[in-house]
PDB file of C-alpha atoms in Angstrom:
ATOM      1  CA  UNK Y   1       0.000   0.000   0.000  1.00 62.00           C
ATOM      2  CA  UNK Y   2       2.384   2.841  -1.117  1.00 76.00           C
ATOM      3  CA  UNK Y   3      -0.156   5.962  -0.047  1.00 94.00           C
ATOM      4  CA  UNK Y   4       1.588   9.163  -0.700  1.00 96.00           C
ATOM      5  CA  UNK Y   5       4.707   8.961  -2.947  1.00 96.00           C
ATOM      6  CA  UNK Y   6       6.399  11.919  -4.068  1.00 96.00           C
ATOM      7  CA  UNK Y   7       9.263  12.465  -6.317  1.00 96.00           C
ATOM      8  CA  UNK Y   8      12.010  13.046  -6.616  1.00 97.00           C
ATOM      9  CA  UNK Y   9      13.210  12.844  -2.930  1.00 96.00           C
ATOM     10  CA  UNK Y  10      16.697  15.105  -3.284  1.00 96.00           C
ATOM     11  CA  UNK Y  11      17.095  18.018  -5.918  1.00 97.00           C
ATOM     12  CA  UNK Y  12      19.647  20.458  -6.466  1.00 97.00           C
ATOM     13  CA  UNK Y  13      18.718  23.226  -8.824  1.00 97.00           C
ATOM     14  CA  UNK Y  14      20.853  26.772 -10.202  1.00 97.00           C
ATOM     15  CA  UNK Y  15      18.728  29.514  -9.435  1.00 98.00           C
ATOM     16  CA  UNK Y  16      16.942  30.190 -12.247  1.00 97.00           C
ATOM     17  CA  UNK Y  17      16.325  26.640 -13.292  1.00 97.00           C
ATOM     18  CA  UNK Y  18      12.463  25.291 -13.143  1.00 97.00           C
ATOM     19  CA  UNK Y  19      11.503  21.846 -11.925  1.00 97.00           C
ATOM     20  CA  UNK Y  20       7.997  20.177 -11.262  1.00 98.00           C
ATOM     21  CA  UNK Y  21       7.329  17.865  -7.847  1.00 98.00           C
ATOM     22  CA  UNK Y  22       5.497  15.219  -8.443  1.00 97.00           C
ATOM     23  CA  UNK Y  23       2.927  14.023  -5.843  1.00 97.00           C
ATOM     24  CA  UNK Y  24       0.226  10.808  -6.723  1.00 97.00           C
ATOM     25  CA  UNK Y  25      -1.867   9.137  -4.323  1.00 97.00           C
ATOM     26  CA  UNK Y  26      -3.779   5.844  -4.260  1.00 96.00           C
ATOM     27  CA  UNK Y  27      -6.298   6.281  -1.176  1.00 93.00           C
ATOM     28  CA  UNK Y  28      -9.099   8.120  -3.404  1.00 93.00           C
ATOM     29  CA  UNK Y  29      -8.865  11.019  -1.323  1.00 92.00           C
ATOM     30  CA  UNK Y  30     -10.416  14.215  -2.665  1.00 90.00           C
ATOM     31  CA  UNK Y  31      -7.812  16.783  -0.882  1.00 89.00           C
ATOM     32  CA  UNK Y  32      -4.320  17.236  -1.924  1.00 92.00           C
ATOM     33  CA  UNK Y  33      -1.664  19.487  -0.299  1.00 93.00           C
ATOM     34  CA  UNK Y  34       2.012  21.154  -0.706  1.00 96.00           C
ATOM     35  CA  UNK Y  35       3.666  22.695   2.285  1.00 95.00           C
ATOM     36  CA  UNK Y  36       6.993  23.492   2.861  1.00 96.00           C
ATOM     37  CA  UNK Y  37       8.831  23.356   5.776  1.00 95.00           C
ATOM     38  CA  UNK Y  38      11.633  25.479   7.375  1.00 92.00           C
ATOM     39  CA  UNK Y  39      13.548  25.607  10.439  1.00 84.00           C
ATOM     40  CA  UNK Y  40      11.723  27.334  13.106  1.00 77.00           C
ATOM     41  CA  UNK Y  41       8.995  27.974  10.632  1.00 79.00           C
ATOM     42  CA  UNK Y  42       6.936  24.882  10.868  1.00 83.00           C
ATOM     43  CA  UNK Y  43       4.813  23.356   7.719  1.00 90.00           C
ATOM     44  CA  UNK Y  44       3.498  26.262   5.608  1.00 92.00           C
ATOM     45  CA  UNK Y  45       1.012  25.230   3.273  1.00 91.00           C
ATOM     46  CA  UNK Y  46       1.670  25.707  -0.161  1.00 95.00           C
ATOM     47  CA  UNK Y  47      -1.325  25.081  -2.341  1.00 95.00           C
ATOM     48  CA  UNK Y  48      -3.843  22.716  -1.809  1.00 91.00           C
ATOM     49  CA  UNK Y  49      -6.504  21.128  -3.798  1.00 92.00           C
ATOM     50  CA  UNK Y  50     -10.091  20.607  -2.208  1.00 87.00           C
ATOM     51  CA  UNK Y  51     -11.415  18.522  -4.724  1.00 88.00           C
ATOM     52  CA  UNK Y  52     -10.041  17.544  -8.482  1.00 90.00           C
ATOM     53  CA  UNK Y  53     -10.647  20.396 -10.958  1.00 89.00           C
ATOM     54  CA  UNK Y  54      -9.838  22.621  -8.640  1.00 92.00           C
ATOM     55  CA  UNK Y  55      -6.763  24.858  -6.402  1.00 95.00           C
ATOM     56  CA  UNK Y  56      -6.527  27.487  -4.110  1.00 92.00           C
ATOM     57  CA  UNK Y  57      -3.670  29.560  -2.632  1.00 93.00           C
ATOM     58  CA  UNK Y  58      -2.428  28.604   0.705  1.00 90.00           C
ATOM     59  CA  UNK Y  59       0.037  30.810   2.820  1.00 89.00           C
ATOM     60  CA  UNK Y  60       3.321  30.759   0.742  1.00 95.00           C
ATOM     61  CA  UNK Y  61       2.050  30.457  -2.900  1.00 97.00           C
ATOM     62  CA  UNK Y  62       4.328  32.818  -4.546  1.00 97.00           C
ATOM     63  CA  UNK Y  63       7.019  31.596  -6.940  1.00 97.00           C
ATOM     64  CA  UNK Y  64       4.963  27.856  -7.301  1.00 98.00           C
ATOM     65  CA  UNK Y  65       2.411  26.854  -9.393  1.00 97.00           C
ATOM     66  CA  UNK Y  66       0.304  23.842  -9.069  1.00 98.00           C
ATOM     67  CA  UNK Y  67      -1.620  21.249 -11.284  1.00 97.00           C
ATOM     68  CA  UNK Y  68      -4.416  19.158 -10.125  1.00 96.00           C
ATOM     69  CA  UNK Y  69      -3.868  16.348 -12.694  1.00 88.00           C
ATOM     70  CA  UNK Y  70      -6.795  14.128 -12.140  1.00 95.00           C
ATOM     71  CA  UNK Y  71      -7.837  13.044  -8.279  1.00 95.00           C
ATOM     72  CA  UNK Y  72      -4.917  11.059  -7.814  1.00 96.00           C
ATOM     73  CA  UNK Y  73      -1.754  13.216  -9.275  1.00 97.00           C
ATOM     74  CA  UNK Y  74      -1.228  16.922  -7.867  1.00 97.00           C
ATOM     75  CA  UNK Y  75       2.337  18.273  -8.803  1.00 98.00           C
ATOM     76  CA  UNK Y  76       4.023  21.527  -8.025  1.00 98.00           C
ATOM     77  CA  UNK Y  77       6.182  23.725  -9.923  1.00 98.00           C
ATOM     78  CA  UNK Y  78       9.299  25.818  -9.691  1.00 97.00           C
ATOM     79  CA  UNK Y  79       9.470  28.315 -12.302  1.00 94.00           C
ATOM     80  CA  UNK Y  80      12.289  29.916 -11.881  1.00 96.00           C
ATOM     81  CA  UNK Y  81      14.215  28.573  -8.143  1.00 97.00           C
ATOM     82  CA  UNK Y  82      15.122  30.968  -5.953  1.00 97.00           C
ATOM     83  CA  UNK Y  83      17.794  30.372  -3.118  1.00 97.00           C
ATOM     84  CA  UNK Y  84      14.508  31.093  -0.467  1.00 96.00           C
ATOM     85  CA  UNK Y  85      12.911  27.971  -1.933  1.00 97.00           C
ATOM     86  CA  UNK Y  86      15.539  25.555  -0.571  1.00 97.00           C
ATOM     87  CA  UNK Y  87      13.399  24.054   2.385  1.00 97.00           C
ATOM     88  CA  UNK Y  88      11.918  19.923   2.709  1.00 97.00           C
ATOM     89  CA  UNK Y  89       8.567  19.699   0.491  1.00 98.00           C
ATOM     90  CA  UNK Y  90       5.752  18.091   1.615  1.00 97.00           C
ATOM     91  CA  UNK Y  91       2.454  16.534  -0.380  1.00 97.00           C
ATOM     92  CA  UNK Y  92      -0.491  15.209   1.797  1.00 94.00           C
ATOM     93  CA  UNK Y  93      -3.521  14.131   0.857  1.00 93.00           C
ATOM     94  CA  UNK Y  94      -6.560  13.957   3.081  1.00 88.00           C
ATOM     95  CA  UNK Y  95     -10.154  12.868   2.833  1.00 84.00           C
ATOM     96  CA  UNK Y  96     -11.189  16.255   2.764  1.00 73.00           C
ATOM     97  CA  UNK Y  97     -14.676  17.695   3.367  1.00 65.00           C
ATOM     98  CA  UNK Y  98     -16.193  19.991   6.082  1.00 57.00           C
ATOM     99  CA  UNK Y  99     -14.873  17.490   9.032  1.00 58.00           C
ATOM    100  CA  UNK Y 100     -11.475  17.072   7.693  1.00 60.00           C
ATOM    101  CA  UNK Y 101      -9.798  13.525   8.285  1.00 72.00           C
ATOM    102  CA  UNK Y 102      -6.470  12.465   8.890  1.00 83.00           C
ATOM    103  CA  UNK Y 103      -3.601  14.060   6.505  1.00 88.00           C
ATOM    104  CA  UNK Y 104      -1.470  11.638   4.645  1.00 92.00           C
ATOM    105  CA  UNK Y 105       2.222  12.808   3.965  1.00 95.00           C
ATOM    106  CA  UNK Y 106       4.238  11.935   1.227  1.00 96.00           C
ATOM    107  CA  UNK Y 107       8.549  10.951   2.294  1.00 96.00           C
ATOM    108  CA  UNK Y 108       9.220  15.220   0.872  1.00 96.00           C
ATOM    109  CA  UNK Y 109      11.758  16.250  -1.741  1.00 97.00           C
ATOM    110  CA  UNK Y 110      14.888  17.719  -0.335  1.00 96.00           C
ATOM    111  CA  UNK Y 111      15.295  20.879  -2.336  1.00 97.00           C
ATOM    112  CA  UNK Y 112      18.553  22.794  -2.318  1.00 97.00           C
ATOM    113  CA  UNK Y 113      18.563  26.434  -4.723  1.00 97.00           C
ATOM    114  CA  UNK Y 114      22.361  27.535  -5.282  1.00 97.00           C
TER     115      UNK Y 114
ATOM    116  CA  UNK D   6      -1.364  36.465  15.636  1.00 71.00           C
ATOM    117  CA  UNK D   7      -0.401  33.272  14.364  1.00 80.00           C
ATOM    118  CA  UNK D   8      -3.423  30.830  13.382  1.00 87.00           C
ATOM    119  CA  UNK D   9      -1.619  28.137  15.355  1.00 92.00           C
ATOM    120  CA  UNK D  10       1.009  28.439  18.322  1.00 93.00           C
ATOM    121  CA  UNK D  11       2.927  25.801  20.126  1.00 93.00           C
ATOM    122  CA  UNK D  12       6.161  26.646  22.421  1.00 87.00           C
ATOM    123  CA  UNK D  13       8.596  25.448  20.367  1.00 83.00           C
ATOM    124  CA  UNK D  14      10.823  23.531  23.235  1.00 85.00           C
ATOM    125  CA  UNK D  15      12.381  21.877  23.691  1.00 91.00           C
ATOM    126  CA  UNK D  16      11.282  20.479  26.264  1.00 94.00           C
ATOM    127  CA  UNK D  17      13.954  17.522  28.110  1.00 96.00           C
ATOM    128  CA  UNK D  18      12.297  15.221  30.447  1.00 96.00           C
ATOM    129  CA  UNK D  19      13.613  12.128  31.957  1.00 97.00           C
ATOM    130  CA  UNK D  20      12.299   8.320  31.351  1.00 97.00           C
ATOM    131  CA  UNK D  21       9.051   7.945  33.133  1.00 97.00           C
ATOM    132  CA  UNK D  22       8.027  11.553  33.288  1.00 97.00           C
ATOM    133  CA  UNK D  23       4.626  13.076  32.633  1.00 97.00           C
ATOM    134  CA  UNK D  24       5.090  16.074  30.516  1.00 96.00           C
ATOM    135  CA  UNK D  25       2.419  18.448  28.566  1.00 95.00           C
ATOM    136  CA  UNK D  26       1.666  20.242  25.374  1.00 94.00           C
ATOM    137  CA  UNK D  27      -0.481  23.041  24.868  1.00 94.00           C
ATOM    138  CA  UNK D  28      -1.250  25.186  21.363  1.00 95.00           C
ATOM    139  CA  UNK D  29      -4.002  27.950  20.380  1.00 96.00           C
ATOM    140  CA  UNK D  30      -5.623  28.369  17.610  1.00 94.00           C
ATOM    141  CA  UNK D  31      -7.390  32.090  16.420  1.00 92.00           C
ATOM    142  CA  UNK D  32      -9.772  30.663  14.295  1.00 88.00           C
ATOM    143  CA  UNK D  33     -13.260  29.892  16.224  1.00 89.00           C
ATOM    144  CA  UNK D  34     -14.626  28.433  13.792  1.00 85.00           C
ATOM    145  CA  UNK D  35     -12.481  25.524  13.135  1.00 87.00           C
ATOM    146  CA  UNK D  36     -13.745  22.301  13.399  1.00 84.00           C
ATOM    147  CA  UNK D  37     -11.140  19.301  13.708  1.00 86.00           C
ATOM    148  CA  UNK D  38      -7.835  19.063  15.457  1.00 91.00           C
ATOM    149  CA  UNK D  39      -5.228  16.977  15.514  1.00 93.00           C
ATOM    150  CA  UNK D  40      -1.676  16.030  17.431  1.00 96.00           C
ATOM    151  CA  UNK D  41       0.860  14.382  14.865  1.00 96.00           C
ATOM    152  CA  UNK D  42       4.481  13.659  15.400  1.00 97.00           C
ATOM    153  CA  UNK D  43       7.279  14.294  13.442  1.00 96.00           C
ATOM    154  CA  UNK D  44      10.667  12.375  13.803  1.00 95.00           C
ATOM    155  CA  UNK D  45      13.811  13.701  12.726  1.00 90.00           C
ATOM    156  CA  UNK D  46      13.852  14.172   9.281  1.00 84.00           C
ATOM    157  CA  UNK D  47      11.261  11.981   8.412  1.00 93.00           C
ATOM    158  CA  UNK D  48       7.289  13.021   7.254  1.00 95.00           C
ATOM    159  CA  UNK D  49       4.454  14.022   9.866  1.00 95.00           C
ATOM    160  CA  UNK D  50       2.389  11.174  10.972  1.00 95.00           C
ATOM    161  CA  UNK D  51      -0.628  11.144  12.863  1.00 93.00           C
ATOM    162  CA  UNK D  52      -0.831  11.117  16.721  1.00 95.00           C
ATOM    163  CA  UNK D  53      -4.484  11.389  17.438  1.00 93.00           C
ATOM    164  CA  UNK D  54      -7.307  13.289  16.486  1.00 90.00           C
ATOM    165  CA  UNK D  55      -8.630  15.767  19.395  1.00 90.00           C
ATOM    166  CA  UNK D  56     -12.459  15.282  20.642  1.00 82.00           C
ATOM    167  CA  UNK D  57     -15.101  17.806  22.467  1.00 83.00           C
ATOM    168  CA  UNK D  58     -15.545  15.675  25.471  1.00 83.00           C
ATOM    169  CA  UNK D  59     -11.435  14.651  25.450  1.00 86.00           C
ATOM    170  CA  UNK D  60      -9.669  11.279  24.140  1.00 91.00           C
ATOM    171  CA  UNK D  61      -7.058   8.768  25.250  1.00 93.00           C
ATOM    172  CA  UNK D  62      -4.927   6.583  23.748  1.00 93.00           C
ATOM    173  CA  UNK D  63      -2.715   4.365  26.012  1.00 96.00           C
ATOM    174  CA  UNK D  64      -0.355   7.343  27.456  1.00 97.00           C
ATOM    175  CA  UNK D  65      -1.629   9.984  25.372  1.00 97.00           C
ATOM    176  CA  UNK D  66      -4.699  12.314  26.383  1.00 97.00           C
ATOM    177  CA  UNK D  67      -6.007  15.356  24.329  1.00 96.00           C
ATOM    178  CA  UNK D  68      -7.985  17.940  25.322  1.00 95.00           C
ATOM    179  CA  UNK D  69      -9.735  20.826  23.304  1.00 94.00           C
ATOM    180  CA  UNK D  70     -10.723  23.631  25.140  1.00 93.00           C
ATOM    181  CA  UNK D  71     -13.000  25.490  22.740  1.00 92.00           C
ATOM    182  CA  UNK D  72     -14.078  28.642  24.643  1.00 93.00           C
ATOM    183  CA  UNK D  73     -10.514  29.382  25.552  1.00 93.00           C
ATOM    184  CA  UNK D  74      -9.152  28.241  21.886  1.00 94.00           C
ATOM    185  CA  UNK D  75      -6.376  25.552  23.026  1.00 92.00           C
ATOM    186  CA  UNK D  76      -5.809  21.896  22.691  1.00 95.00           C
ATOM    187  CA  UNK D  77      -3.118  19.633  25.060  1.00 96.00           C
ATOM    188  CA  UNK D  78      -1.214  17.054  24.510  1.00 97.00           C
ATOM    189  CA  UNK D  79      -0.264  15.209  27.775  1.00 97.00           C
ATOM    190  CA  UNK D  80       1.798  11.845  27.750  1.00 97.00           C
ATOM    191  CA  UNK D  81       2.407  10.302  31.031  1.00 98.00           C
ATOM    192  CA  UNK D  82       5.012   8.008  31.357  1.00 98.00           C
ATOM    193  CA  UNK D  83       8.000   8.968  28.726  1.00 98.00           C
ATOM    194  CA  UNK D  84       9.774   6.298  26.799  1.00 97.00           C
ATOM    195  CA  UNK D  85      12.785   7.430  25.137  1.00 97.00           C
ATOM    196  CA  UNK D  86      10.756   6.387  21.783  1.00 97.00           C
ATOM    197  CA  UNK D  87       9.065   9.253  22.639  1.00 98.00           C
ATOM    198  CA  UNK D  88      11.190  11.681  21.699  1.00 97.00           C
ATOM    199  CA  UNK D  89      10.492  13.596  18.477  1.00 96.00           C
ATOM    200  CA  UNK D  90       8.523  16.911  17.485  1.00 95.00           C
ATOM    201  CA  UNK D  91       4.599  16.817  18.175  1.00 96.00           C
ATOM    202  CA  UNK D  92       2.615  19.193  15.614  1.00 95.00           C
ATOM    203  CA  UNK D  93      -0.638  20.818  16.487  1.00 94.00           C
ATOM    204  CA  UNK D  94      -2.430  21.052  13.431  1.00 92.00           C
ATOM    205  CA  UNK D  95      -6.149  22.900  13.055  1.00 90.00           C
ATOM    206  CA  UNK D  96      -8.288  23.350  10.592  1.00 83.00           C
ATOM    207  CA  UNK D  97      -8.861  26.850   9.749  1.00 72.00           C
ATOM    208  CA  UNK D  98     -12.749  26.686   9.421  1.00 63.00           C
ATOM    209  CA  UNK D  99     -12.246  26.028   5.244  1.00 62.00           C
ATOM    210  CA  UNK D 100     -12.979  22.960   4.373  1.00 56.00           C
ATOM    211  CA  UNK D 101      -9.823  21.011   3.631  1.00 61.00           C
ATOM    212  CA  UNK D 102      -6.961  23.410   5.057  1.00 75.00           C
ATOM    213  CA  UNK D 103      -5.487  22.095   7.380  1.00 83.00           C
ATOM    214  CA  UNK D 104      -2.759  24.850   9.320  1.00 87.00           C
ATOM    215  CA  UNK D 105       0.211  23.304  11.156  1.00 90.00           C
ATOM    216  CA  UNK D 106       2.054  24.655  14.188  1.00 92.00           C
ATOM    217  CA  UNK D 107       5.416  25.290  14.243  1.00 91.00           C
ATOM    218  CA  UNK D 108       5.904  22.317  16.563  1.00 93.00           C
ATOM    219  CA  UNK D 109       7.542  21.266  20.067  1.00 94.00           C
ATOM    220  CA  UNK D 110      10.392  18.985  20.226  1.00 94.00           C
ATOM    221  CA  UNK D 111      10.714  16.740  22.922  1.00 96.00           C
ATOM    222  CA  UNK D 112      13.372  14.978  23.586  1.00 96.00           C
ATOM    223  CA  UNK D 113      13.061  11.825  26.508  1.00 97.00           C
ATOM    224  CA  UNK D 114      16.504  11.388  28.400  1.00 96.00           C
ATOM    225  CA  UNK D 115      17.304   8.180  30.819  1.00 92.00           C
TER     226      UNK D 115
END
């Protein structure tokens, strides 16, 4: 039962190069998420997908863009990597709804920006 | 004010101690709260989800407080397995956004 897998799990990138995280999940869950987390900072959501068809902005969304693929696949993208974007990513996936259930984490991608 | 605030730590107790956890929460309207852990380098995993009346699960007891806007976290009798960074994570009265603390590390000493 893999759950959450995300890939790849280590990236180095130039600033200025773009890159897309991957994120699929096999639970049928309707809720996707991408945080990113920080020293000190705690997990700072991203984007996040209620439902498929559909994204909203979460608390950190500049700089990324997002792609609810179909209900299983939601990937995030690097346009153009910034040194401030080197931090552990994070895709959950969750149940969703007005009650929320339990979160579902992927392993993260360990991005470094030089 | 932040959504969600934990002290950060860390806190160092001995084997066998009884230690406690609280965070707030601004939004009054959220519904569903949760305590997940988070070991070193490794993704955030469930703990237990937090209840009205209160719930328990072998050494670990939440508590949501709703009228004063906190949940706790108490685990009574520390294993050194124990040790690791507990995340208080609310939902912010949206349906499916969940919003994590920054988390309190714990670290369980013989």
């Amino acid at each position: 039962n893999a759950g959450v897998t995300q890939t790849p799990k280590f990236q180095v990138l130039k600033t200025g190069q773009s890159m897309t995280l991957q994120c699929a999940q096999d639970m049928n869950h309707n809720s996707m998420y991408w945080y990113r987390q920080d020293p000190g900072m705690g997990l700072r959501l991203i984007y996040y997908s209620a439902s498929e068809g559909t994204t909203d902005k979460g608390e950190v969304p500049n700089g990324y863009n997002v792609s609810r693929l179909n209900k299983r696949e939601f990937s995030l993208r690097l346009e153009s990597a910034a040194p401030s974007q080197t931090s552990v990513y994070f895709c959950a996936s969750s149940e969703g709804g007005a009650l929320n259930t339990e979160a579902f984490f992927g392993q993260g991608t360990r991005l470094t920006v030089v | 004010r932040k959504e969600v605030e934990q002290d950060p730590g860390p806190f160092n107790v001995p084997e066998g101690a009884t230690v406690a956890f609280n965070c707030t929460y601004s939004n009054s309207a959220s519904q569903s709260f949760f305590w997940y852990r988070q070991d070193c380098r490794k993704e955030p995993k469930l703990l237990m989800s937090v209840y009205s009346s209160g719930n328990e699960d072998g050494r670990f007891t939440a508590q949501l407080n709703r009228a004063s806007q906190y949940i706790s976290l108490l685990i009574r009798d520390s294993k050194l397995s124990d040790s690791a960074t507990y995340l208080c994570v609310v939902d912010t009265g949206t349906a499916s956004k969940l919003t994590f603390g920054t988390g309190t590390r714990l670290q369980v000493t013989l």
